[in-house]
mmCIF file of C-alpha atoms and ligand atoms in Angstrom:
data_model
loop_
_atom_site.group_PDB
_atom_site.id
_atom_site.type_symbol
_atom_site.label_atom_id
_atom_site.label_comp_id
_atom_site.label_asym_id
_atom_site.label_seq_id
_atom_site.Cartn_x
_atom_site.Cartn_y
_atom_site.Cartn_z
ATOM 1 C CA UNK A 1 0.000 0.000 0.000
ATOM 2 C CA UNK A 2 1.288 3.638 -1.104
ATOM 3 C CA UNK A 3 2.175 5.795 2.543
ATOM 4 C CA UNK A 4 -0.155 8.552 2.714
ATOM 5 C CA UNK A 5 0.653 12.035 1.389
ATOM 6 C CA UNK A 6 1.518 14.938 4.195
ATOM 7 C CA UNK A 7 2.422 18.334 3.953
ATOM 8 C CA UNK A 8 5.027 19.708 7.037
ATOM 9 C CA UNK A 9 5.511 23.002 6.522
ATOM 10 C CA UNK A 10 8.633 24.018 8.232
ATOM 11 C CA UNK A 11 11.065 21.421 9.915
ATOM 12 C CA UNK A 12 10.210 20.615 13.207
ATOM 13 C CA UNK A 13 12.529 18.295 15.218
ATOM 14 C CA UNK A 14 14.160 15.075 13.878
ATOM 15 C CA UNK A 15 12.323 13.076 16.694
ATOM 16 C CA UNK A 16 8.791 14.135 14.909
ATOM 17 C CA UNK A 17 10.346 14.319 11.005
ATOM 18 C CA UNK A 18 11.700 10.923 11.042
ATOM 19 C CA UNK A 19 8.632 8.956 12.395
ATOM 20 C CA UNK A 20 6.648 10.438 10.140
ATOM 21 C CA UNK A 21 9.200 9.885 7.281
ATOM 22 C CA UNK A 22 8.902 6.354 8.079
ATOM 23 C CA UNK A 23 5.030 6.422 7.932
ATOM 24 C CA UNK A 24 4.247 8.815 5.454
ATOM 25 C CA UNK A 25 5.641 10.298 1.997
ATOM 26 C CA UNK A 26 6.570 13.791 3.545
ATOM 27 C CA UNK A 27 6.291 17.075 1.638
ATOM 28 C CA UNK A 28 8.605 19.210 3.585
ATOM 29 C CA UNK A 29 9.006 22.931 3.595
ATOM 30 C CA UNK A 30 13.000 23.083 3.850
ATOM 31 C CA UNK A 31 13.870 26.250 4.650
ATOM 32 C CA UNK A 32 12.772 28.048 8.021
ATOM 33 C CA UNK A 33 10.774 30.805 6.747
ATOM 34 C CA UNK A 34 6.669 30.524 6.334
ATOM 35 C CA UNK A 35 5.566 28.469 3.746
ATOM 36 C CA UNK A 36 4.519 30.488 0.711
ATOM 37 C CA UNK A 37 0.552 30.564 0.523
ATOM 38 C CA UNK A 38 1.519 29.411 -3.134
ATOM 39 C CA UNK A 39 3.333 26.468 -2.176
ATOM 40 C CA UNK A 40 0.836 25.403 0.375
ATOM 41 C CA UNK A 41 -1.766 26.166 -2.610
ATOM 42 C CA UNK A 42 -0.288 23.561 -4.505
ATOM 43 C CA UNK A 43 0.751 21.096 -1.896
ATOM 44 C CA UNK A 44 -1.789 20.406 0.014
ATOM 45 C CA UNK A 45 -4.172 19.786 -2.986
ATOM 46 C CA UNK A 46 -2.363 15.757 -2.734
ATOM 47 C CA UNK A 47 -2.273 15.612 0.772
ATOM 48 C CA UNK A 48 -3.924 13.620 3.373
ATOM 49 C CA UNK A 49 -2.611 15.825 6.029
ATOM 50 C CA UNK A 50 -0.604 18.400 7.418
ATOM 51 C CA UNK A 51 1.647 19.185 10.075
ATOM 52 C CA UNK A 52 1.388 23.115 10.475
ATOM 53 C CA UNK A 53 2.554 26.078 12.799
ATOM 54 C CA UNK A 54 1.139 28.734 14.437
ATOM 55 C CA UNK A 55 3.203 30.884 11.516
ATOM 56 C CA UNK A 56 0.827 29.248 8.856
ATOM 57 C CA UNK A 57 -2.640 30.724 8.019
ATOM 58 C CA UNK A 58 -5.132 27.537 7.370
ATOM 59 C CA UNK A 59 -8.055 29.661 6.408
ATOM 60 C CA UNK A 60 -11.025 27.955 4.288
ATOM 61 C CA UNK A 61 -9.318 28.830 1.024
ATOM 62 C CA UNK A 62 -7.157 26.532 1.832
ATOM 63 C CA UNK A 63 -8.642 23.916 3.875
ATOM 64 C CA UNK A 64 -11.060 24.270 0.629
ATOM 65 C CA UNK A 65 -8.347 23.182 -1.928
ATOM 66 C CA UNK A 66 -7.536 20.188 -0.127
ATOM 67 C CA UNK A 67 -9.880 17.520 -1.350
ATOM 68 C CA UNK A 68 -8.379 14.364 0.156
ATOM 69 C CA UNK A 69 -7.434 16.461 3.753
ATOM 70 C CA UNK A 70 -8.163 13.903 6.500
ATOM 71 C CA UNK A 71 -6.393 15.177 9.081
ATOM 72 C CA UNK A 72 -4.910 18.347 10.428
ATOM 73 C CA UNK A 73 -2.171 19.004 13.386
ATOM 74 C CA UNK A 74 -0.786 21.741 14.721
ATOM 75 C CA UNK A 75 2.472 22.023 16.329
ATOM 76 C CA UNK A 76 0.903 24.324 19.071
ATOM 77 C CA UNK A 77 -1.349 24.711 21.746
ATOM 78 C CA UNK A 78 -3.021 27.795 20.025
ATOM 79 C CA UNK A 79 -4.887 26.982 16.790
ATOM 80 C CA UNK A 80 -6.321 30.725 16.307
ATOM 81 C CA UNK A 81 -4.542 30.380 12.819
ATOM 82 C CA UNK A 82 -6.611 27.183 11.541
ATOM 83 C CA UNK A 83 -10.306 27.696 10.195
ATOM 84 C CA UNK A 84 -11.545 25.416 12.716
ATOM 85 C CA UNK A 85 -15.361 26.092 11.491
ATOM 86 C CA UNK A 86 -14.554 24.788 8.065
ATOM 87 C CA UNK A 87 -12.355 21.693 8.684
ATOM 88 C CA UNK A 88 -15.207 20.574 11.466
ATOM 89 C CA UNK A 89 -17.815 21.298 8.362
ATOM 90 C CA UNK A 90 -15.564 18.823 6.285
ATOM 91 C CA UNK A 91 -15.039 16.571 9.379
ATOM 92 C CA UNK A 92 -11.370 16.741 9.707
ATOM 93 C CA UNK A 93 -10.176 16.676 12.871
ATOM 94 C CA UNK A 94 -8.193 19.350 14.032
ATOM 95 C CA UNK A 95 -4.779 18.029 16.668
ATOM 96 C CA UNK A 96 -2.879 20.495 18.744
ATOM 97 C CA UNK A 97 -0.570 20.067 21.330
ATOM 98 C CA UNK A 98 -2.100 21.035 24.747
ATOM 99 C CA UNK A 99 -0.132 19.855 28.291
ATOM 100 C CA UNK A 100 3.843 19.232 27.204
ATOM 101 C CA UNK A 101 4.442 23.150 27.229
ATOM 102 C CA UNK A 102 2.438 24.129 30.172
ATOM 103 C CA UNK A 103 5.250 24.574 32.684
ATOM 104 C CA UNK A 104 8.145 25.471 30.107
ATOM 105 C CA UNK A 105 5.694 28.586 28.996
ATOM 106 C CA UNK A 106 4.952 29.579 32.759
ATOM 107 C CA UNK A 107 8.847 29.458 33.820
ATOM 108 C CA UNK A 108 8.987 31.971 30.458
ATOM 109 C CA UNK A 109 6.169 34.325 31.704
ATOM 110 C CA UNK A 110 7.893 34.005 34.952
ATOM 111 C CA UNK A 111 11.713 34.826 33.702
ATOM 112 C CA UNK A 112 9.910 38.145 31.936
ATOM 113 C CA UNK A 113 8.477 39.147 34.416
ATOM 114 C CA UNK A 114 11.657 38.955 36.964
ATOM 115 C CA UNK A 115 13.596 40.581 33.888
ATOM 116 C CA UNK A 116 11.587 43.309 33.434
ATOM 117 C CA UNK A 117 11.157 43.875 37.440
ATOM 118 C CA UNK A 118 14.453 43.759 38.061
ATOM 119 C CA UNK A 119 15.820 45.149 35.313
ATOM 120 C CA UNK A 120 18.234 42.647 34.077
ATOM 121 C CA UNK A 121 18.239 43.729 30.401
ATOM 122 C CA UNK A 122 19.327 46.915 31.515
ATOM 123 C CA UNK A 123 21.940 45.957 33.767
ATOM 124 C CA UNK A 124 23.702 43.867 31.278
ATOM 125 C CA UNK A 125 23.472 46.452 28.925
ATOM 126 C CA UNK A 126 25.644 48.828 31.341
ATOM 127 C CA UNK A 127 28.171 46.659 31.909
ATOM 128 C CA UNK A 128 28.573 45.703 28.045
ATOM 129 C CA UNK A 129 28.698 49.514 27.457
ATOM 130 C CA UNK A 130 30.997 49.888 29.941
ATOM 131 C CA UNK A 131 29.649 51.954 32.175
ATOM 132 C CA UNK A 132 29.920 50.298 35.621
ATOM 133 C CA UNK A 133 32.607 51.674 37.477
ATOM 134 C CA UNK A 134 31.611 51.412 41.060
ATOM 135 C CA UNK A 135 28.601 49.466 43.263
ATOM 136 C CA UNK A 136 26.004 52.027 43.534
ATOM 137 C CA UNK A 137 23.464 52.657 46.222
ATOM 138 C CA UNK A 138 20.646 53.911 43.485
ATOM 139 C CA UNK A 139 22.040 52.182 40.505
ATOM 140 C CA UNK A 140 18.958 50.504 38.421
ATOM 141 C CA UNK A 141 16.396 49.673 41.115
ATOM 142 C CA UNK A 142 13.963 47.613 40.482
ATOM 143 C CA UNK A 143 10.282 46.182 41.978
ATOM 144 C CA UNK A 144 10.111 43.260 44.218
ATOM 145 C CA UNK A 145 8.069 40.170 43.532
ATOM 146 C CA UNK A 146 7.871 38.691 47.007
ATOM 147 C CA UNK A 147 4.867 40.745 48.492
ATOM 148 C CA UNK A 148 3.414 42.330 45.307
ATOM 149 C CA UNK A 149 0.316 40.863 43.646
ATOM 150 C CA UNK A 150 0.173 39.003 40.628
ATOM 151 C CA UNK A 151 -2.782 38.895 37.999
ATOM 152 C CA UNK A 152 -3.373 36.352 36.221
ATOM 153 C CA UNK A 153 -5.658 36.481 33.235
ATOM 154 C CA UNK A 154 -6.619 33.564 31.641
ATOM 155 C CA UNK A 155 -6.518 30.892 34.774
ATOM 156 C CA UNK A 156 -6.306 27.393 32.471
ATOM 157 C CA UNK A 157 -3.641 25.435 32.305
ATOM 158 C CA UNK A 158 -0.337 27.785 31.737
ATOM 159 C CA UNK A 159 -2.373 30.095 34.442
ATOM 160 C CA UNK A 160 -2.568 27.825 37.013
ATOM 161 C CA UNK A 161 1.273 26.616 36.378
ATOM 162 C CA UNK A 162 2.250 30.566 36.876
ATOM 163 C CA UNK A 163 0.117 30.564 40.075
ATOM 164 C CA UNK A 164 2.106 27.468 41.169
ATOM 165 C CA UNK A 165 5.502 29.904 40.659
ATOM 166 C CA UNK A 166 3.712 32.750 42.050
ATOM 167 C CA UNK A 167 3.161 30.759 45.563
ATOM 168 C CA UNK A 168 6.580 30.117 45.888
ATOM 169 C CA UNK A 169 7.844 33.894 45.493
ATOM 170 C CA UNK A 170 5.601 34.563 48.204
ATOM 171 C CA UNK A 171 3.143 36.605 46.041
ATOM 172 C CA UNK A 172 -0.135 37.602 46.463
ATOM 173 C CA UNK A 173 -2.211 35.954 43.782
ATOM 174 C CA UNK A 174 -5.259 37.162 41.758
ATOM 175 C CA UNK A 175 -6.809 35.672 39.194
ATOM 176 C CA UNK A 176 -9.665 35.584 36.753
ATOM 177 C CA UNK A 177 -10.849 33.216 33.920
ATOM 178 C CA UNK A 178 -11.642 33.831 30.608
ATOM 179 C CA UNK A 179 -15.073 32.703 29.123
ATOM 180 C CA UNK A 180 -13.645 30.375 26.409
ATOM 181 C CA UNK A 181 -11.238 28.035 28.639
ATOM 182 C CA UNK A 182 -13.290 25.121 30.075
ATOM 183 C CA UNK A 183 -12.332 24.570 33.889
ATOM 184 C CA UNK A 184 -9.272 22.507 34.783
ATOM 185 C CA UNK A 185 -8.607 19.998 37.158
ATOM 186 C CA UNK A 186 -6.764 21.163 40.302
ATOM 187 C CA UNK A 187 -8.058 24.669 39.793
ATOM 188 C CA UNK A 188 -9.399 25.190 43.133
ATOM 189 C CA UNK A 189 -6.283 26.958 45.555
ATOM 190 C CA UNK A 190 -6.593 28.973 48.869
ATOM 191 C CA UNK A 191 -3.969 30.850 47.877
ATOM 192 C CA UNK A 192 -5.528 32.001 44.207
ATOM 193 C CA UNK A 193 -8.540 34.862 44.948
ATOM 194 C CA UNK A 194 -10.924 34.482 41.448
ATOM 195 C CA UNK A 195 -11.683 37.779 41.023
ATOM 196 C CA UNK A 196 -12.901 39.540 37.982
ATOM 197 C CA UNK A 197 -10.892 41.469 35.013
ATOM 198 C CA UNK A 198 -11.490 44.932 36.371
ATOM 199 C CA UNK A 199 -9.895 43.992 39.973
ATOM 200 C CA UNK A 200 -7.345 42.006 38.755
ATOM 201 C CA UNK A 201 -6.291 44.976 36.642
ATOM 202 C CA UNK A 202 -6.806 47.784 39.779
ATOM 203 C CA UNK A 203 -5.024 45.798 42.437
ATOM 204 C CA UNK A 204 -1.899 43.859 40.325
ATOM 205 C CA UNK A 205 1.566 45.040 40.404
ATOM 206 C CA UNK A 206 2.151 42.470 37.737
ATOM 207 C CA UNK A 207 -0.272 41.115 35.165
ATOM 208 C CA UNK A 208 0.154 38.092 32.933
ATOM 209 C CA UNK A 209 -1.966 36.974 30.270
ATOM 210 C CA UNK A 210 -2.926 33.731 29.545
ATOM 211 C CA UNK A 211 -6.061 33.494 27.780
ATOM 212 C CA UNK A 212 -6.562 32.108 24.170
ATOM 213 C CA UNK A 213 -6.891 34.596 21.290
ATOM 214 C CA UNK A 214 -10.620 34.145 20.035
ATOM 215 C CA UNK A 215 -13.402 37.157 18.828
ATOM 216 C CA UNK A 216 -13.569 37.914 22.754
ATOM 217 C CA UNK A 217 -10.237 38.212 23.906
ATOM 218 C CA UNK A 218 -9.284 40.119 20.682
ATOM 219 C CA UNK A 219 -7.830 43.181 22.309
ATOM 220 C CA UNK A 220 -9.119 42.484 25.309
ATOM 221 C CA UNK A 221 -6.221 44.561 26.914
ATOM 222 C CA UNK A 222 -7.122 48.199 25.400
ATOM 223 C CA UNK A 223 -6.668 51.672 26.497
ATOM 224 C CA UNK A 224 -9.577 51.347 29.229
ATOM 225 C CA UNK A 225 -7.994 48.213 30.761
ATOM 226 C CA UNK A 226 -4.647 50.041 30.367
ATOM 227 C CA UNK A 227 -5.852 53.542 32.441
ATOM 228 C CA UNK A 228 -7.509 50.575 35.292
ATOM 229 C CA UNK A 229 -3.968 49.379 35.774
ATOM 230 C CA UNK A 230 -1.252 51.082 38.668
ATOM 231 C CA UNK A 231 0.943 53.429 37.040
ATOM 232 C CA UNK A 232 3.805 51.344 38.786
ATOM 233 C CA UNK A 233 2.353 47.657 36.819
ATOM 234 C CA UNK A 234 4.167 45.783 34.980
ATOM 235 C CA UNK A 235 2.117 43.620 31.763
ATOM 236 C CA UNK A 236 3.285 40.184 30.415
ATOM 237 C CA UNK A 237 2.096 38.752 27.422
ATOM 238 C CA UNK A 238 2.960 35.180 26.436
ATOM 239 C CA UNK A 239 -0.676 34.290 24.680
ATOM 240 C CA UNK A 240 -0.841 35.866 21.434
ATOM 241 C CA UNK A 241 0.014 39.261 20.712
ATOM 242 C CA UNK A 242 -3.600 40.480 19.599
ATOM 243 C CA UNK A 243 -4.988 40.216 22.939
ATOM 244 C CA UNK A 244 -3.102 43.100 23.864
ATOM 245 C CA UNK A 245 -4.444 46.588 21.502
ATOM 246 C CA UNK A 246 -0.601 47.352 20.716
ATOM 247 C CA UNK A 247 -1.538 50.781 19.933
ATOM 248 C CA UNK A 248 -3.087 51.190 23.349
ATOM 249 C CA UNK A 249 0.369 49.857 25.323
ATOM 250 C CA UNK A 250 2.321 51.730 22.845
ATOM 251 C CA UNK A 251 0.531 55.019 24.230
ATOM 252 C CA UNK A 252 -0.220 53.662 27.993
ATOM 253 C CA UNK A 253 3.739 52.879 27.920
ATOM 254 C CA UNK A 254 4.474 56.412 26.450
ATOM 255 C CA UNK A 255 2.431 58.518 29.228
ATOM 256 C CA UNK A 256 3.630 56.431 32.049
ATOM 257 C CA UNK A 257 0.082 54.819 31.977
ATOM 258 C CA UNK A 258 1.655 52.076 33.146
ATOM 259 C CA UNK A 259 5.690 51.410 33.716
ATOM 260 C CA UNK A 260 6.443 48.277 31.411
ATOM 261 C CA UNK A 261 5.407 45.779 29.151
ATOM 262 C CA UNK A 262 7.510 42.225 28.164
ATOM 263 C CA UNK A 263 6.235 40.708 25.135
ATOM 264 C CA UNK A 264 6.816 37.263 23.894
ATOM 265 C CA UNK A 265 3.745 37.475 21.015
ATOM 266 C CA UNK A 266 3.081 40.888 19.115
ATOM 267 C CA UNK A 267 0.756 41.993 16.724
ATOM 268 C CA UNK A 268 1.523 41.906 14.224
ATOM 269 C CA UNK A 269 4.194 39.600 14.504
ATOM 270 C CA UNK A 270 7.132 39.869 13.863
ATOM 271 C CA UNK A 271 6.393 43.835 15.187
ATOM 272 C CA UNK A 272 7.871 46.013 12.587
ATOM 273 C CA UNK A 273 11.200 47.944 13.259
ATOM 274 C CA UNK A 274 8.542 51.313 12.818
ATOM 275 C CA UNK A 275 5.866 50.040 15.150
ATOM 276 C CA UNK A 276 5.588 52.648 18.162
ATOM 277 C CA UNK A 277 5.720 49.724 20.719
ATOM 278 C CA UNK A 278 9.515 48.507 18.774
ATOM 279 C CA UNK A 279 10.914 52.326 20.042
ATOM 280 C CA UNK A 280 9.101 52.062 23.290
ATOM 281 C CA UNK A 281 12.057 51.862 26.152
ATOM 282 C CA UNK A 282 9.654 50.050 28.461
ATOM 283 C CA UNK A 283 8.774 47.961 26.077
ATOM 284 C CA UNK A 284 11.074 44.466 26.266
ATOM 285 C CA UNK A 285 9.828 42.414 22.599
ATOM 286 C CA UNK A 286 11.373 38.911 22.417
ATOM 287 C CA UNK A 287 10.586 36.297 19.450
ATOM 288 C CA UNK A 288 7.674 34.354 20.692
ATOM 289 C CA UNK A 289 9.913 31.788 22.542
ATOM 290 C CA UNK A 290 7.996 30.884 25.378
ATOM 291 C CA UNK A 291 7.800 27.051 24.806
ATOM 292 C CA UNK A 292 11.223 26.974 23.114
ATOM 293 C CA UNK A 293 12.755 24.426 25.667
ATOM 294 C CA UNK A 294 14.822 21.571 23.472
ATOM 295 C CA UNK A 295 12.936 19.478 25.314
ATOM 296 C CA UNK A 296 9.332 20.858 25.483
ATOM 297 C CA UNK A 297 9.438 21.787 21.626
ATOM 298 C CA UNK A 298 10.390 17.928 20.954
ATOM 299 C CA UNK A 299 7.456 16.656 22.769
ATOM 300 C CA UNK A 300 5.319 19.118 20.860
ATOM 301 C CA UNK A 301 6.593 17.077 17.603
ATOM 302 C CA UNK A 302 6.023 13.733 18.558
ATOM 303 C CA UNK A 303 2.486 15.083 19.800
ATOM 304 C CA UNK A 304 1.602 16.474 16.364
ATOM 305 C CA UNK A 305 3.026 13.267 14.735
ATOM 306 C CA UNK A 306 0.984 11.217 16.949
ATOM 307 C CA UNK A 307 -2.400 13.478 16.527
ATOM 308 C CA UNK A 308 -1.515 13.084 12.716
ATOM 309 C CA UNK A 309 -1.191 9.333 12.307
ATOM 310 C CA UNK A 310 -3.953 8.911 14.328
ATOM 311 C CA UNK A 311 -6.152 10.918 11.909
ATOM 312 C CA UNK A 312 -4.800 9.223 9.005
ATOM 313 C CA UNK A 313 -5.437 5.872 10.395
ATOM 314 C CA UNK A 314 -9.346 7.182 11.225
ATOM 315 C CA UNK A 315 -9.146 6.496 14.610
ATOM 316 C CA UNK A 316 -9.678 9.196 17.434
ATOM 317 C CA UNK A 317 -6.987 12.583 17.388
ATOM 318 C CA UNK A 318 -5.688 12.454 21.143
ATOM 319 C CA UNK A 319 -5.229 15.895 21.288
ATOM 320 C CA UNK A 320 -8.474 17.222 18.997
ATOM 321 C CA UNK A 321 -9.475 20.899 19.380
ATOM 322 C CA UNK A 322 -12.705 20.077 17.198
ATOM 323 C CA UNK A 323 -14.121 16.655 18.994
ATOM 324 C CA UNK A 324 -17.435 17.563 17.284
ATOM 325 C CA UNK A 325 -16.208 15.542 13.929
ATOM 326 C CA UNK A 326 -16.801 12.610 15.844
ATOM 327 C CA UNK A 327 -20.616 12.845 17.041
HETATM 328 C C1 GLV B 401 2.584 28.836 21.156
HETATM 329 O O1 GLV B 401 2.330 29.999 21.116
HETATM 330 C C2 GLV B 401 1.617 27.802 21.034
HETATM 331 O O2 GLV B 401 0.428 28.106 20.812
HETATM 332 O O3 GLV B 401 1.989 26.631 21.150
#
């Protein structure tokens, strides 16, 4: 029997590539850029499935040109970029890769938001410019974590892992969930007050977001929110970058609305070098890295392989964000 056609549109690691390969006749994307729309066009009009990223936009155009599609898996948690509508109206099942990057994402919202408090970027950047010459009394001070509140926005599974962190800085911990993330197990914690948005906002030093991007947590973070927060807060983003109104922050950072911002996701993304929030000096950007462990991003792989080869085979997607195709 002929191995069944799949499109992977960027490499992803060897431990994911080479089951598949042994599998499936792969269609790989060699180079580590975004698939051209084109290429995926023409691609994907043979294939069975596809292994995609977060980078790749599966909107119904494309899910549309894909005749023989049975099976769809993201290498990602998020799966904002995938038409989800249309592949459950064709009955492909949609995989993504919930769970293996929980606690390597929380450590990441945790190391920005120590960075930013404590200004680490900044410190390193003296010394490489060669400016320390002596200990100073005043020299880049910082906020504490131990003692200040944290809010958490978006209490699922990376929420609940930042809490966990939180706990053991000694913070004080509020938190509220968003409508679209079902509840978890092990949510319930003395030491995490559910609160709503607006309080969370008011009383944080430090916010983090968690929440998945959908039509109601698109900018869910605008000016209002912004002008509720402490002039002294700190906001971290690891979610996706449109949850935040980067205009608003971009302004709110550039009044004093607030004192900093650390941004794994943007939007858009990558920001552009003449996007107000890329010449904001409170504003620390870094490449939407929050899961990058060597580790963490392996497991993703072998997840999407496995939620692929399931859906080839017809049986059940472990990880499906669609579970309607099956009713
Ligand atoms: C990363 O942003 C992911 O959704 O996995």
């Amino acid at each position: 029997m002929s191995k069944p056609l799949v499109l992977v549109t960027r490499q992803i690691p060897d431990v994911g590539l080479d089951r598949l390969n042994e599998e499936c006749h792969v269609i790989l994307w060699e180079h580590d850029s975004v698939a051209p729309r084109d290429w995926v066009l023409e691609h994907i009009r043979e294939a069975a499935g596809v292994v995609s990223l977060l980078t790749d936009v599966l909107d119904a155009t494309v899910i549309a040109s894909a005749p023989f599609l049975k099976v769809v898996s993201t290498m990602a948690v998020g799966f904002d970029n995938i038409d989800i509508e249309e592949c459950s109206t064709r009955r492909i099942p949609v995989g993504h890769t919930p769970g293996v990057l929980t606690e390597t994402t929380a450590d990441f919202a945790f190391a920005l938001l120590i960075t930013v408090a404590r200004k680490i970027v900044e410190g390193a950047r003296y010394v490489k410019d060669g400016h320390w010459k002596t200990w100073s009394p005043t020299l880049l001070l910082g906020q504490d974590l131990h003692g200040a509140t944290l809010g958490i926005v978006g209490y699922g599974r990376i929420g609940q892992a930042v809490a966990r962190r939180a706990k053991g800085f000694g913070m004080r911990i509020l938190a509220c969930r968003s409508s679209a993330q079902a509840p978890t197990h092990g949510e319930d914690d003395d030491d995490v007050e559910l609160v709503d948005l607006p309080t969370v906002l008011a009383e944080s030093d430090f916010v983090s977001l968690h929440v998945p991007y959908t039509q109601a947590t698109h900018h869910l973070i605008g000016k209002c929110e912004l002008e509720r927060m402490k002039g002294s807060a700190i906001l971290v983003n690891t979610s996706r970058g449109a949850v935040i109104d980067s205009n608003a922050l971009a302004a709110a950072l550039s009044a004093g609305d607030i004192a900093a911002a650390a941004l794994d996701v943007t939007d858009p993304e990558p920001i552009p070098l003449d996007h107000a929030l890329f010449h904001e000096p409170q504003c620390l950007i870094v490449p939407h890295m929050a899961s990058a462990s060597i580790a963490t991003r392996e497991r993703m792989a072998v997840m999407a392989v496995e939620n692929l080869l399931a859906g080839l085979q017809g049986t059940r997607v472990p990880f499906v964000v669609n579970p309607e195709v099956y009713r």
